[in-house]
PDB file of C-alpha atoms in Angstrom:
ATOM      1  CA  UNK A   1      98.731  55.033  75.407  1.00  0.00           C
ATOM      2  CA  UNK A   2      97.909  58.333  73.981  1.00  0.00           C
ATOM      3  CA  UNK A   3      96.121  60.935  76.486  1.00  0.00           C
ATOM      4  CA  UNK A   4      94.403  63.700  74.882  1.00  0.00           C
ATOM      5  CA  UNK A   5      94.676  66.401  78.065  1.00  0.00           C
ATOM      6  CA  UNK A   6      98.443  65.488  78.227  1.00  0.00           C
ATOM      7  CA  UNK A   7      98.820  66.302  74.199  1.00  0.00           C
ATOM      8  CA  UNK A   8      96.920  69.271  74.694  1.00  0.00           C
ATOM      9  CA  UNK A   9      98.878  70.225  77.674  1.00  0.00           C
ATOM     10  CA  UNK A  10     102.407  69.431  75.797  1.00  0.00           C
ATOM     11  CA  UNK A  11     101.106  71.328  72.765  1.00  0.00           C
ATOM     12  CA  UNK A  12     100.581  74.402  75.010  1.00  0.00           C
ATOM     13  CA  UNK A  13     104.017  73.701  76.510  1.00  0.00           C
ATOM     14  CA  UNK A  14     105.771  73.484  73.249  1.00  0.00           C
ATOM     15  CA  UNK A  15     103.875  76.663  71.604  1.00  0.00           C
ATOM     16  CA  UNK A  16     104.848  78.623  74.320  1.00  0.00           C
ATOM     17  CA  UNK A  17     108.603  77.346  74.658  1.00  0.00           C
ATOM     18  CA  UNK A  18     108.745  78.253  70.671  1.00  0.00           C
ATOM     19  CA  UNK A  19     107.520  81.893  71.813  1.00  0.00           C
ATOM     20  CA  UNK A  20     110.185  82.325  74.534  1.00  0.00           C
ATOM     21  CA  UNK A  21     113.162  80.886  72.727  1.00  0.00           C
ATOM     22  CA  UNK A  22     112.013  83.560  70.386  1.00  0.00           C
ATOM     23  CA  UNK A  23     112.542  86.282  72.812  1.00  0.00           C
ATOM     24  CA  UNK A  24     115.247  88.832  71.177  1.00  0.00           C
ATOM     25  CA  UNK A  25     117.847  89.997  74.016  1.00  0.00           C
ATOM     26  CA  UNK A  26     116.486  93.716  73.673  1.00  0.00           C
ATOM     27  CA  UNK A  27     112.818  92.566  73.732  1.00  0.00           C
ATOM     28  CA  UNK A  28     112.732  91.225  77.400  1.00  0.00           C
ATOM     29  CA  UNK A  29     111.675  94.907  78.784  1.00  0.00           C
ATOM     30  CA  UNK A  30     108.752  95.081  76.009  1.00  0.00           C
ATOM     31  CA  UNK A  31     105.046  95.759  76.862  1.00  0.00           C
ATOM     32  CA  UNK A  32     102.486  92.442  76.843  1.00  0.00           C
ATOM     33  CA  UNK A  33      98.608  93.187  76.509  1.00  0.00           C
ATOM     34  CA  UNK A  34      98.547  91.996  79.715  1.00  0.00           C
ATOM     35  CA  UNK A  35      98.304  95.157  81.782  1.00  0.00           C
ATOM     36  CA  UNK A  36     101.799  95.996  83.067  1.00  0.00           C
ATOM     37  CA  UNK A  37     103.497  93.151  82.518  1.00  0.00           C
ATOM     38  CA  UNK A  38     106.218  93.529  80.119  1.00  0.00           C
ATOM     39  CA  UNK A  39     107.869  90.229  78.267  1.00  0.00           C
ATOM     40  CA  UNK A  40     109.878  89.389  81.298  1.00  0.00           C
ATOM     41  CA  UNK A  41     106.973  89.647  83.589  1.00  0.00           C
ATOM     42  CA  UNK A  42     104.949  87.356  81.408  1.00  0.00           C
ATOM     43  CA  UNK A  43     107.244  84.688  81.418  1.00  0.00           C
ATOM     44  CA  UNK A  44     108.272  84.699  84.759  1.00  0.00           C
ATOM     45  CA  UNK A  45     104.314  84.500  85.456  1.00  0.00           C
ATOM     46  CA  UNK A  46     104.374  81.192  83.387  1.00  0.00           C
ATOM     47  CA  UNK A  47     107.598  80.029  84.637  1.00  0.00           C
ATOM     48  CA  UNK A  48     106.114  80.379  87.751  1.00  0.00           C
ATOM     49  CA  UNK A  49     102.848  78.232  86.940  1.00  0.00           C
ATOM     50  CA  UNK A  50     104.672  75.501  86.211  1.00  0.00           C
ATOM     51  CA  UNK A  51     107.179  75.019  89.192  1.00  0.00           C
ATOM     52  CA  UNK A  52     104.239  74.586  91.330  1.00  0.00           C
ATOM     53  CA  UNK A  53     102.858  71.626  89.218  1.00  0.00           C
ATOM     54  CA  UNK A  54     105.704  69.560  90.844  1.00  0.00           C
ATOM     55  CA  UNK A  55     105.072  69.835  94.312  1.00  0.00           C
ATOM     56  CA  UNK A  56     101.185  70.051  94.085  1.00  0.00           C
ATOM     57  CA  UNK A  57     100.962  67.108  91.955  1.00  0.00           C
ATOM     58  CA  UNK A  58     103.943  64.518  92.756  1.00  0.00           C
ATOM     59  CA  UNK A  59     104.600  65.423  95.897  1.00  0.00           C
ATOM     60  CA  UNK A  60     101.064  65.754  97.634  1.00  0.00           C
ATOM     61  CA  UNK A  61     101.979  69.043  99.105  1.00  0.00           C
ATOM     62  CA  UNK A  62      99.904  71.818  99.528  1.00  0.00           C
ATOM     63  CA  UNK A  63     100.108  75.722  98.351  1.00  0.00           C
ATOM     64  CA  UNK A  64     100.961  76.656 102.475  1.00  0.00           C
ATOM     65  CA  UNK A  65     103.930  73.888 102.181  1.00  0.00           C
ATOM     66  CA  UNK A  66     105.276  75.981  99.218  1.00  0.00           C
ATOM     67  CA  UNK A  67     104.614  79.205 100.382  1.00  0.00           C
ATOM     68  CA  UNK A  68     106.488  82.133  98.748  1.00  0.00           C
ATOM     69  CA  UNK A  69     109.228  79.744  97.381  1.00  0.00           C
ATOM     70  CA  UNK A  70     107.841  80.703  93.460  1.00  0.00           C
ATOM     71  CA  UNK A  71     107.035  84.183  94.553  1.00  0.00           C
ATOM     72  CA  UNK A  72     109.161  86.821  92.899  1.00  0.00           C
ATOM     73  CA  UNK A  73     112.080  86.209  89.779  1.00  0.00           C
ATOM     74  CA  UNK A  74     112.262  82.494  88.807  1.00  0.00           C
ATOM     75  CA  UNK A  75     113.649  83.633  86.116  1.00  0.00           C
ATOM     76  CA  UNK A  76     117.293  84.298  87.219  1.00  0.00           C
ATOM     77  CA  UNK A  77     119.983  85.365  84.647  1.00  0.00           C
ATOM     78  CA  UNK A  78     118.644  83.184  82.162  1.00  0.00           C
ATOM     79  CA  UNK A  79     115.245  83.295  81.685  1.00  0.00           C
ATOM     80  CA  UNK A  80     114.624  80.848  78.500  1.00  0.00           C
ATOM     81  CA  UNK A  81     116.728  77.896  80.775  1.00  0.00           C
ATOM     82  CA  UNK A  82     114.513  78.830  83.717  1.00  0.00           C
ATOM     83  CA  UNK A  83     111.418  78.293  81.226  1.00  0.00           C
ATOM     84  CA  UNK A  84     112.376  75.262  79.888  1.00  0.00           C
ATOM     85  CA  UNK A  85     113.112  73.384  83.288  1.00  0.00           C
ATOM     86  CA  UNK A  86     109.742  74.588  85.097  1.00  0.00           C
ATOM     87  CA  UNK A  87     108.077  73.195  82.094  1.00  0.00           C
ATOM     88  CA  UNK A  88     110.169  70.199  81.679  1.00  0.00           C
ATOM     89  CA  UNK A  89     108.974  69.687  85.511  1.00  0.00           C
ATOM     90  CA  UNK A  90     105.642  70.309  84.891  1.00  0.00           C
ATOM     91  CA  UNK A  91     105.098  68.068  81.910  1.00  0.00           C
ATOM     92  CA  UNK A  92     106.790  64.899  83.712  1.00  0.00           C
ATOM     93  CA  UNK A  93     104.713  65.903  86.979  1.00  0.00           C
ATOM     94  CA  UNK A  94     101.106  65.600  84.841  1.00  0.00           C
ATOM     95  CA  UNK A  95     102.443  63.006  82.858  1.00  0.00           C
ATOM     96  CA  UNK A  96     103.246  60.414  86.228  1.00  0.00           C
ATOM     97  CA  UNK A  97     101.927  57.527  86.939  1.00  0.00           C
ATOM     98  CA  UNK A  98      97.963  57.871  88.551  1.00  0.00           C
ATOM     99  CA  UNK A  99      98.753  61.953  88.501  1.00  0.00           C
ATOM    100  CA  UNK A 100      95.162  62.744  86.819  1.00  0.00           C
ATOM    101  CA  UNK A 101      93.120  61.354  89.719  1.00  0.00           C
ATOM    102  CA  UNK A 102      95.589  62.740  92.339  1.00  0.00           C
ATOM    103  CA  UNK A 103      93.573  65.753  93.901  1.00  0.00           C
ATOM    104  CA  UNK A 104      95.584  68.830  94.469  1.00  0.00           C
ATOM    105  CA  UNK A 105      94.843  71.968  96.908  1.00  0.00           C
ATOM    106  CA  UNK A 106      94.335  74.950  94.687  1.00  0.00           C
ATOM    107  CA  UNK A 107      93.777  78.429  96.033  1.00  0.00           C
ATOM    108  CA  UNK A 108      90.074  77.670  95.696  1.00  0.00           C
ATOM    109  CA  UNK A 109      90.231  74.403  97.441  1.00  0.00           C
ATOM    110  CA  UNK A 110      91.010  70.623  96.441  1.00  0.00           C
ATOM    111  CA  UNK A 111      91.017  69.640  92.594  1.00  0.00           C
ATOM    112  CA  UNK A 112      91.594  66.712  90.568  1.00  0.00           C
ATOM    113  CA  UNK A 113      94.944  67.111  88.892  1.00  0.00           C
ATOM    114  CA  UNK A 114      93.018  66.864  85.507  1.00  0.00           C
ATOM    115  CA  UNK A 115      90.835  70.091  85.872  1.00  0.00           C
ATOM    116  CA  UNK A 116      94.412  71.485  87.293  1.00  0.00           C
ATOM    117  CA  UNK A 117      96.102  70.324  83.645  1.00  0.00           C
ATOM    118  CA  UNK A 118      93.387  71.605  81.965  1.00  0.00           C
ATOM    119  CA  UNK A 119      93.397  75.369  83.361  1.00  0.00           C
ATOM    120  CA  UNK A 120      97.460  75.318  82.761  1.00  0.00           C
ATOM    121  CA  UNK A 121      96.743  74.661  79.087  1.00  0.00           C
ATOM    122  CA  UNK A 122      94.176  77.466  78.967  1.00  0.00           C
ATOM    123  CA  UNK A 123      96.974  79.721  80.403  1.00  0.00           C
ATOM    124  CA  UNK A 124     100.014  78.465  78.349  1.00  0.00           C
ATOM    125  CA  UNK A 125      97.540  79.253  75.161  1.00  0.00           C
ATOM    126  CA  UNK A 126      96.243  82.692  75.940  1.00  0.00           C
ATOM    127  CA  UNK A 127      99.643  83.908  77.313  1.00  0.00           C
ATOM    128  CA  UNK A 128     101.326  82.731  74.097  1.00  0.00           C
ATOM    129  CA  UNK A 129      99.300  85.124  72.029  1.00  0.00           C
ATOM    130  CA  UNK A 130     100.149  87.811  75.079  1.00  0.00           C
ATOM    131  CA  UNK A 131     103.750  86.836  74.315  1.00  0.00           C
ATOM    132  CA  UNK A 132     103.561  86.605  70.555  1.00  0.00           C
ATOM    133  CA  UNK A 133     101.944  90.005  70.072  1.00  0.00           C
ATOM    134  CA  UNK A 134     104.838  91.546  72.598  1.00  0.00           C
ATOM    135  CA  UNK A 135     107.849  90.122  70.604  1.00  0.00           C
ATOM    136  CA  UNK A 136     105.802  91.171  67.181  1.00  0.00           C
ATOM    137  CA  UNK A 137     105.442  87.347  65.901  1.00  0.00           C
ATOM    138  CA  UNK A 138     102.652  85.094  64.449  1.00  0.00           C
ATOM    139  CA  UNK A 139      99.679  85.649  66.893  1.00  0.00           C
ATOM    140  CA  UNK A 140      97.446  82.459  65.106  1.00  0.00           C
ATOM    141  CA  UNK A 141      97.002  79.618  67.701  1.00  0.00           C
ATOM    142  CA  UNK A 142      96.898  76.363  66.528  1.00  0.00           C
ATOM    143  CA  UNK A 143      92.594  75.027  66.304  1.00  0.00           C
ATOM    144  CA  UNK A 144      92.667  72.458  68.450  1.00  0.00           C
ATOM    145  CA  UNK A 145      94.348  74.437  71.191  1.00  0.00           C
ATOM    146  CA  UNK A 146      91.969  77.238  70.573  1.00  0.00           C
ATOM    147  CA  UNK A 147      88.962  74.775  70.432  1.00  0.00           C
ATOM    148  CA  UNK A 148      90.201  73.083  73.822  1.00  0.00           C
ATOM    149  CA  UNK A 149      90.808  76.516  75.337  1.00  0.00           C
ATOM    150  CA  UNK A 150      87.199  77.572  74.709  1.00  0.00           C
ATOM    151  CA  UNK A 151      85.564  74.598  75.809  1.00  0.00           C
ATOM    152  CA  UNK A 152      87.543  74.926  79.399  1.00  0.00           C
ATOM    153  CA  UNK A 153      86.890  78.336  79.786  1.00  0.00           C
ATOM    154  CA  UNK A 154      83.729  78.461  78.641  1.00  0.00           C
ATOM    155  CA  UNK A 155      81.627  77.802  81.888  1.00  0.00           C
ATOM    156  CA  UNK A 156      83.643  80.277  84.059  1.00  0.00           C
ATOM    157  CA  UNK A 157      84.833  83.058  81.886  1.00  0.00           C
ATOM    158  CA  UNK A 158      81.695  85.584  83.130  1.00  0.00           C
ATOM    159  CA  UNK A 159      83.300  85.173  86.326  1.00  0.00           C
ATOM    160  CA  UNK A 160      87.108  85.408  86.185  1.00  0.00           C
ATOM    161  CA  UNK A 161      87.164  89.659  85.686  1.00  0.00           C
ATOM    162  CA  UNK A 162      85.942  89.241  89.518  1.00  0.00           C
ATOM    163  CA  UNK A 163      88.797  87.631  90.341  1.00  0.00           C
ATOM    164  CA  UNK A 164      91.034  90.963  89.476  1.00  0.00           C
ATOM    165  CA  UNK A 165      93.390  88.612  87.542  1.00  0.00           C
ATOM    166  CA  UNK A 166      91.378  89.350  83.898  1.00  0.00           C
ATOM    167  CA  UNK A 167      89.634  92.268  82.144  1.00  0.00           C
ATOM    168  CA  UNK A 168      85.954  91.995  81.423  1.00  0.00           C
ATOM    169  CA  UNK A 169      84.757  89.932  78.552  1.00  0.00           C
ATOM    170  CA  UNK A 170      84.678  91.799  75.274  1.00  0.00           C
ATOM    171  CA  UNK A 171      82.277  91.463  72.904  1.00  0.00           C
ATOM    172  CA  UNK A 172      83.324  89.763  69.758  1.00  0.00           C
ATOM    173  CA  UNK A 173      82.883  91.344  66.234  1.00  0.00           C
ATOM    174  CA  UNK A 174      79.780  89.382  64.018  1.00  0.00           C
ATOM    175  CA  UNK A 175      81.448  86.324  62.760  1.00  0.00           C
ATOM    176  CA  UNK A 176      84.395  86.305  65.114  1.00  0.00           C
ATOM    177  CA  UNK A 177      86.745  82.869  64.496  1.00  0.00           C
ATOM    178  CA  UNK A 178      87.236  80.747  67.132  1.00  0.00           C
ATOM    179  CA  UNK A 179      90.643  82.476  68.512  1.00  0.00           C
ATOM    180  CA  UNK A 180      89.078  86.222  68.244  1.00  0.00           C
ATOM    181  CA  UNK A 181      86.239  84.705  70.365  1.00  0.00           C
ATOM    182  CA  UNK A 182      88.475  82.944  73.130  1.00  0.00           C
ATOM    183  CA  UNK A 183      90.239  86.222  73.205  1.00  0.00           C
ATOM    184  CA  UNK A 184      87.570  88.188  73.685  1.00  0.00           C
ATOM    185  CA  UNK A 185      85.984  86.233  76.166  1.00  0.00           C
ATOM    186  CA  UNK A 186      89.139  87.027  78.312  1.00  0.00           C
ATOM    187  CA  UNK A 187      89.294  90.556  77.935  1.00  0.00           C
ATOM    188  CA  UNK A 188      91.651  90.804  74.908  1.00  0.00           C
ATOM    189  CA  UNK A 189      91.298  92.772  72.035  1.00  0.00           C
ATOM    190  CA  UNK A 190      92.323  92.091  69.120  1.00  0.00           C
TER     191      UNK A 190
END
């Protein structure tokens, strides 16, 4: 039975696995429009993301059970294997058996494990433009990813440069397409 969150979410997975096997050897130190975070950084930001989806969703445990244990390089000496086994983890966490209605602690307090899907496909899509314009390839995101991206952040992105983690919402040039519009929304120029 298809699920539409877990196609999004696999979409996001696989757009931003394409971007990282894409990753030149000499392009790991490069800048990201993500302020001061160069490739490396990036991915070991997403990397990161998804080794928590494991123990927050499967395993019932909370963020003080995990502590630091994701904190730092989770990249190691290879940083595209590292990628593809936190997101290998993550996909088969989301995808179990009842995980949807599981609730998991966030940093903001319980969630369902849906909302929690949803937010990691809104960050595996905007960080794979971040990525894409730091290696210098193909920056278009596919529509539906865009259009599902929007809709989730729509409600909260006024609030998310408070957080410290975002720039302030740009304002979108007259006639803006869908993608320029989620992008400026979270801070990103284009």
């Amino acid at each position: 039975m298809d699920d539409p969150l877990l196609d999004r979410h696999d979409e996001a997975l696989d757009l931003f696995t394409d971007r990282v096997h894409a990753v030149r050897a000499d392009q790991w130190g490069a800048p990201t429009p993500c302020a001061s975070w160069s490739v490396c950084d990036l991915v070991n930001h997403l990397t990161s993301e998804q080794l928590w989806v494991p123990p927050l969703v499967s395993e019932g445990r909370t963020m003080a059970d995990v502590g630091d244990a994701f904190d730092g390089d989770v990249l190691g000496d290879d940083p595209v294997a590292a990628w593809d086994r936190a997101a290998g983890g993550a996909r088969a966490a989301f995808a179990g058996r009842g995980a949807s209605e599981r609730l998991v602690e966030l940093s903001y307090g319980a969630t369902r494990a849906e909302a929690y899907c949803s937010q990691m496909v809104l960050d595996a899509v905007v960080h794979t433009w971040d990525l894409s314009r730091g290696i210098g390839v193909n920056e278009r995101l596919p529509g539906p990813l865009v259009d599902f991206a929007l809709e989730e952040v729509g409600p909260y992105a006024d609030s998310l440069s408070a957080s410290g983690m975002f720039d302030a919402p740009l304002a979108p040039p007259p006639g803006a397409d869908a993608q320029t519009r989620l992008l400026a929304m979270l801070g990103r120029g284009v």
